[in-house]
Coordinates of C-alpha atoms in Angstrom, one line a residue:
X1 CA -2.5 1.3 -1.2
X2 CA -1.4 1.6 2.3
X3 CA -3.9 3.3 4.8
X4 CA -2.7 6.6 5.8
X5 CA -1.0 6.8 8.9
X6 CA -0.4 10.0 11.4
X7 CA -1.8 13.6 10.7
X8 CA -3.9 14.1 7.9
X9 CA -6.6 17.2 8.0
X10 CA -7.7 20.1 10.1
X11 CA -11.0 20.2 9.6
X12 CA -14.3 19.1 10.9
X13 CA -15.1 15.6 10.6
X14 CA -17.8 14.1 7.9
X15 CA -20.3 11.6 7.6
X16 CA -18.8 8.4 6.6
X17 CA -18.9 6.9 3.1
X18 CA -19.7 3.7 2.8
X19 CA -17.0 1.4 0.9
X20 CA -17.9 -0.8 -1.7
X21 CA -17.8 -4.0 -1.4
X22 CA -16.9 -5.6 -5.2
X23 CA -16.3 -9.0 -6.7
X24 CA -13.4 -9.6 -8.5
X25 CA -13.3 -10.1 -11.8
X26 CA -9.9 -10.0 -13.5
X27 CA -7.6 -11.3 -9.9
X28 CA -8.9 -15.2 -9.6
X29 CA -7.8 -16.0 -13.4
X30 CA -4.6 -13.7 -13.3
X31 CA -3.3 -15.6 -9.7
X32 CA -4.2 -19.1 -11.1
X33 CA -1.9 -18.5 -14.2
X34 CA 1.4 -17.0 -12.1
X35 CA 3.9 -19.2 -12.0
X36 CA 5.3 -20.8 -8.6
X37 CA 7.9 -18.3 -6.6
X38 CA 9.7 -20.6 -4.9
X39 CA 13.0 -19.9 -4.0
X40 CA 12.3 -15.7 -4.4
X41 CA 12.8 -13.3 -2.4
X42 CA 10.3 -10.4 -2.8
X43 CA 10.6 -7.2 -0.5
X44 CA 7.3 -5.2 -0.4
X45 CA 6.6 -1.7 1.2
X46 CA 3.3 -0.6 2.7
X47 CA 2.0 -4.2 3.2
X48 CA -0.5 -4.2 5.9
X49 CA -3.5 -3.5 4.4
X50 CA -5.0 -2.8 0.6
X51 CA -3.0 -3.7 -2.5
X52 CA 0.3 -4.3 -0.9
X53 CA -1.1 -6.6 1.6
X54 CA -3.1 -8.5 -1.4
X55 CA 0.2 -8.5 -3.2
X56 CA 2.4 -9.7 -0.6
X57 CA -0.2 -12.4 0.4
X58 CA -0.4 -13.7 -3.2
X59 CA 3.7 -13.9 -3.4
X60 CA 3.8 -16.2 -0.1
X61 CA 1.2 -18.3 -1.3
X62 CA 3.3 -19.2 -4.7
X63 CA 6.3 -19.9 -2.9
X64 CA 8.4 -16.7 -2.6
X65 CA 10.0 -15.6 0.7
X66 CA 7.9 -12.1 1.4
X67 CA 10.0 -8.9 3.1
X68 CA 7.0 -6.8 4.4
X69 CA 8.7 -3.0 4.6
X70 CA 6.1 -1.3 7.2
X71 CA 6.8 0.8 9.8
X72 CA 6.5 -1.3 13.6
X73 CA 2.6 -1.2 14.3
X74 CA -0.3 -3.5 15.7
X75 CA -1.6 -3.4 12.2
X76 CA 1.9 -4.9 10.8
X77 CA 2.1 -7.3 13.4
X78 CA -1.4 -8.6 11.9
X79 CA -0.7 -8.5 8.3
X80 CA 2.4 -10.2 8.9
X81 CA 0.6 -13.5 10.5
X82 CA -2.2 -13.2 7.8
X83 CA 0.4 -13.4 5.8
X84 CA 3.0 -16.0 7.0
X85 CA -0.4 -18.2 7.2
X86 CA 0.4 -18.0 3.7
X87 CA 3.7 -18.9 3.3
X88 CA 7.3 -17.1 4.4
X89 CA 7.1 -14.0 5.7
X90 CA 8.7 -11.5 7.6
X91 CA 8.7 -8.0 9.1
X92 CA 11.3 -5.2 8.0
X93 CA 10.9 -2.1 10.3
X94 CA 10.8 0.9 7.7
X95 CA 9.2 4.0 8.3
X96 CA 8.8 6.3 5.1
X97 CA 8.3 9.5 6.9
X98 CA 12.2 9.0 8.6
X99 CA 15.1 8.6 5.8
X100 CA 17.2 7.3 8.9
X101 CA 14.5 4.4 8.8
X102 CA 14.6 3.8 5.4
X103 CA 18.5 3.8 5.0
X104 CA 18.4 1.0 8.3
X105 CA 15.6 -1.3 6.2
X106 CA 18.2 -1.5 3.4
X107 CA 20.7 -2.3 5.3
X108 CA 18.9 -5.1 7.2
X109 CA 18.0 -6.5 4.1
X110 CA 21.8 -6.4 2.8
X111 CA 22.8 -8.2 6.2
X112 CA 20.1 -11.1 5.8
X113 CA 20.2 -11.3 2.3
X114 CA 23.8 -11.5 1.3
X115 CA 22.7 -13.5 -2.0
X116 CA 20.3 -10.8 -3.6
X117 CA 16.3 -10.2 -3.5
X118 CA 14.3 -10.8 -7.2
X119 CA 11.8 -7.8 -6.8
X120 CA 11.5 -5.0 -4.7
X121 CA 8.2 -3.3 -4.9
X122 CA 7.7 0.7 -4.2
X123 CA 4.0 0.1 -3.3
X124 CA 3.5 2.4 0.0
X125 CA 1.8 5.7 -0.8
X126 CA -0.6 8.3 1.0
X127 CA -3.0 10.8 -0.6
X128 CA -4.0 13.9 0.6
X129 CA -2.5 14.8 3.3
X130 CA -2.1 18.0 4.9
X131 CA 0.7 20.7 4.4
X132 CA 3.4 19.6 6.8
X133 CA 7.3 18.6 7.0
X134 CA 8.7 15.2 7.9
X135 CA 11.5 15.5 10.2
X136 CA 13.8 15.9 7.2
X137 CA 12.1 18.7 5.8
X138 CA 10.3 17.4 2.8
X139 CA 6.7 17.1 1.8
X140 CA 5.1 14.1 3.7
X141 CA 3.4 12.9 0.5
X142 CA 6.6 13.6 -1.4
X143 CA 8.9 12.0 1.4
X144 CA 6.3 8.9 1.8
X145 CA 5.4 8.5 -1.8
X146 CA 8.6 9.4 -4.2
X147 CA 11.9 10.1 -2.0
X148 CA 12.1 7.4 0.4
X149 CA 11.5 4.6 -2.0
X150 CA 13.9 6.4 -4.3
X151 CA 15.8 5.9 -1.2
X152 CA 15.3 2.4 -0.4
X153 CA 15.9 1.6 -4.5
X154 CA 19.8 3.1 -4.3
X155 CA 19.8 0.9 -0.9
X156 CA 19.1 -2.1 -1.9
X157 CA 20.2 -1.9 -5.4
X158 CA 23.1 -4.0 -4.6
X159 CA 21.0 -7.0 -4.2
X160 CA 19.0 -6.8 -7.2
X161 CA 22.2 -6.2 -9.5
X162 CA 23.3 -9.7 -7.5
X163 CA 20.6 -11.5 -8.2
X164 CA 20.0 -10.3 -11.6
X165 CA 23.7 -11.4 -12.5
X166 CA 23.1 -15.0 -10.8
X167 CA 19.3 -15.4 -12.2
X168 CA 19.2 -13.4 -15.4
X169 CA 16.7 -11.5 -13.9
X170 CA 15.6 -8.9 -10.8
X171 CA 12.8 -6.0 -10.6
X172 CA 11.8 -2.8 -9.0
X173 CA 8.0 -1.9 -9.7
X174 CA 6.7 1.5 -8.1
X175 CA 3.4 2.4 -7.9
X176 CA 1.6 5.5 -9.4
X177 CA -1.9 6.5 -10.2
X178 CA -4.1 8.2 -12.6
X179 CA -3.2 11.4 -10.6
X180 CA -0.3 11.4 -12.4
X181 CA -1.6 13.4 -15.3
X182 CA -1.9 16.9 -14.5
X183 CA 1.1 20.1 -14.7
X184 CA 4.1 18.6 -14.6
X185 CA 6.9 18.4 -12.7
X186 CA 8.0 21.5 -10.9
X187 CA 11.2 21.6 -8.5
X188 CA 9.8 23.1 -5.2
X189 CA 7.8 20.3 -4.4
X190 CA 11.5 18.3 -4.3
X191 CA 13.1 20.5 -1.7
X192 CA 14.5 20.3 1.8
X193 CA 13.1 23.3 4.0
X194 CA 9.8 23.6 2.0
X195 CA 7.4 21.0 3.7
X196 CA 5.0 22.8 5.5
X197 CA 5.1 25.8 3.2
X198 CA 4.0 24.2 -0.3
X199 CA 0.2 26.0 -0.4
X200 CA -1.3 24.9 2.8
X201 CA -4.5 22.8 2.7
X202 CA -7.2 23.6 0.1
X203 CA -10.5 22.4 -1.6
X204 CA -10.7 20.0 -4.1
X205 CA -9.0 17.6 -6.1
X206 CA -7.0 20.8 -7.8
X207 CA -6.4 22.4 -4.5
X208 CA -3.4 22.0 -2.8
X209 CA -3.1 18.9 -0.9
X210 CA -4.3 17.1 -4.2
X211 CA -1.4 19.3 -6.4
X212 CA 1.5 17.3 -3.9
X213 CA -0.2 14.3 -4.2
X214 CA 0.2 14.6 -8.3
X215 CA 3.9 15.5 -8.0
X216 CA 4.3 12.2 -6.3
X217 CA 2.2 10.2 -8.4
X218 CA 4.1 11.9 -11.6
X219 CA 7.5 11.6 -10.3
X220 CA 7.0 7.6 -9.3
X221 CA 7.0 7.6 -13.5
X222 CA 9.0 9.9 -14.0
X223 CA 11.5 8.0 -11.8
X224 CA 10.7 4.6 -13.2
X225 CA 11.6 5.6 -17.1
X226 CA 15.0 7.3 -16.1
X227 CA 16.0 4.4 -14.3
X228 CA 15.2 2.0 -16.6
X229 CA 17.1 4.0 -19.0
X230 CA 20.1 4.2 -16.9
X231 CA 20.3 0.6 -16.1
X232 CA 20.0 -0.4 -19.6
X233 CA 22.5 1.8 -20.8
X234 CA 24.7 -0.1 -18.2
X235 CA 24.0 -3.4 -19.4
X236 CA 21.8 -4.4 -16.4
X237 CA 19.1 -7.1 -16.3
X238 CA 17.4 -5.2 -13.6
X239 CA 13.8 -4.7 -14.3
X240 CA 12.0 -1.4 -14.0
X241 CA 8.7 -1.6 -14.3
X242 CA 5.4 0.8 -13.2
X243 CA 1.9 0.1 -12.3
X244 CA -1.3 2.1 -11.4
X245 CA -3.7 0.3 -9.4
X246 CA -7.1 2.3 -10.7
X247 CA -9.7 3.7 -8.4
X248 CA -9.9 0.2 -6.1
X249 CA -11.9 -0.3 -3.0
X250 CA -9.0 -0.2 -0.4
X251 CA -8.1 1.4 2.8
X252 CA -6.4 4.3 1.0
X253 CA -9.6 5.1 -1.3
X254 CA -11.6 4.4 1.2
X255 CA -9.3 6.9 4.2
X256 CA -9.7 9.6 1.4
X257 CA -13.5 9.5 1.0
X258 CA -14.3 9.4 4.9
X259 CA -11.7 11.9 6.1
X260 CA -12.5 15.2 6.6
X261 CA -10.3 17.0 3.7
X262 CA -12.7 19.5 2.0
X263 CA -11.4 17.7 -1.4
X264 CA -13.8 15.2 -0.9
X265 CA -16.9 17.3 0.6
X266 CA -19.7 16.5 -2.4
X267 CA -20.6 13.1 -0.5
X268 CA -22.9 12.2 -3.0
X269 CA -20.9 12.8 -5.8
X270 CA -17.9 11.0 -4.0
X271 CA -19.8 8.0 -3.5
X272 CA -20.9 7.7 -6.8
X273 CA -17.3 7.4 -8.0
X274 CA -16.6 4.7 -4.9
X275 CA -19.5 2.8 -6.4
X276 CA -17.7 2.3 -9.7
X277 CA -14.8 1.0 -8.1
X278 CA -13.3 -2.1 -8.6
X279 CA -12.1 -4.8 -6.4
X280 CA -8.4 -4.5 -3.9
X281 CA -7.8 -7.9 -5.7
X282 CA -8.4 -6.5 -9.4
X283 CA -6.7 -3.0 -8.4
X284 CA -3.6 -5.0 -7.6
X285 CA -3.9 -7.0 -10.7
X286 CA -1.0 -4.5 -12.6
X287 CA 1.2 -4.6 -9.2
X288 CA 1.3 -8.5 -8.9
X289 CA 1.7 -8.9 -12.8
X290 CA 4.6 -5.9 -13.0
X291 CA 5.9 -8.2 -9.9
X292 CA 5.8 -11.9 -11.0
X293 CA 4.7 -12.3 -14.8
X294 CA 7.2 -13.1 -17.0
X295 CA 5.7 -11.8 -19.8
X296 CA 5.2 -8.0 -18.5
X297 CA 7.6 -5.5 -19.9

């Protein structure tokens, strides 16, 4: 969904994959029948490339006013005139891997957007990565994928209640993947101190570095059905909604297949499941319609 960013594997590089390049099929019919976004204000994280770049180029096109959550990069700085060509548009320094990053973004946002946002989406992830700590201690995947937009939700929760009361109506949308399904949760993966120390870096899709990146994927659900139950046992008009954007032809399939983790070492067999995958626009299909369809529930 986002490309992966910063240390990722230790071993010896592979010969590259080559993406597919699909057409879409479900996203021209699905963006022609979304209503018009004008006057919404739509906070997106990990926006510069793949399904959150799709999605946040869609919203300014209908009228909303797009907050693109990435961390400060030449590759933000792109997306963000891609998309403010567009529409409205602007860049929110927010680095997942740094909680002190992540509690800033929210409080930007609360500063410049006194009045509320409508949606905030928890679409950033990475896949795969490495056994290694952030600098507060957690599981990169775990910190990047689960805590920090767990994080950024409780920051900016303020404005969503806000607008909710004023509108009738805010959302938060998260972002999981078939992955999810698997062992299920276990408590280590949630703890300060054990990055770096949760079964170093294996071989395939069961191996270690795949077993993190499930946690994630299962606690982004896990999260979203709590939540919605606590809001609506509070009355709220808040939202909470989940998405998974299938295997998609997007930087972060793509990063997985051509990087040198040994999860992905059968090249032929790994390109014959790339082959079969669908377009970014139809993988963010469930994203944009968690985000902006009235109907979805």
């Amino acid at each position: 969904r986002r490309e992966p960013e910063g240390r990722q594997t230790s071993h010896a590089a592979m010969p590259p994959i080559k993406m597919p390049t699909p057409e879409s099929v479900v996203w021209p019919a699905l963006f022609a029948s979304m209503p018009a976004l004008t006057g919404k204000v739509i906070a997106i994280t990990g926006c510069t490339t793949g399904t959150g770049f799709i999605a946040a180029k869609a919203c300014a096109n209908k009228g909303a006013t797009v907050l693109m959550l990435n961390r400060a990069s030449e590759r933000a700085t792109a997306a963000l005139a891609k998309v403010q060509a567009e529409g409205k548009a602007e860049h929110v320094d927010c680095d997942l891997q740094d909680f002190a990053s992540v509690r800033a973004a929210g409080a930007a946002l609360r500063s410049k957007y006194p009045d509320g946002i409508d949606v905030l989406a928890n679409n950033a992830g990475v896949m795969g990565f490495d056994d290694y700590s952030t600098k507060d201690g957690f599981d990169v995947q775990m910190q990047v994928n689960h805590l920090s937009h767990f994080l950024l939700t409780k920051e900016v929760m303020p404005l969503l209640e806000k607008k909710a009361s004023a509108t009738g109506e805010a959302r938060i949308v998260n972002h999981s993947s078939g992955a999810r399904h698997g062992p299920p949760l276990e408590a280590k993966y949630f703890e300060a101190g054990l990055g770096g120390k949760l079964g170093g870096n294996g071989p395939g899709f069961t191996g270690p570095n795949f077993m993190r990146y499930h946690m994630t994927k299962l606690a982004n659900c896990v999260f979203t059905y709590e939540l919605k139950r606590k809001l609506e046992a509070r009355g709220s008009k808040i939202k909470v909604m989940v998405a998974e954007p299938g295997m998609a032809a997007t930087d972060l399939a793509g990063n997985m297949a051509s990087s040198s983790n040994e999860a992905v070492a059968d090249i032929e067999n790994m390109q014959k499941m790339l082959d079969k995958a669908q377009s970014a626009e139809d993988g963010t299909a469930g994203l944009f319609r968690c985000m902006v369809d009235p109907t979805a529930q």
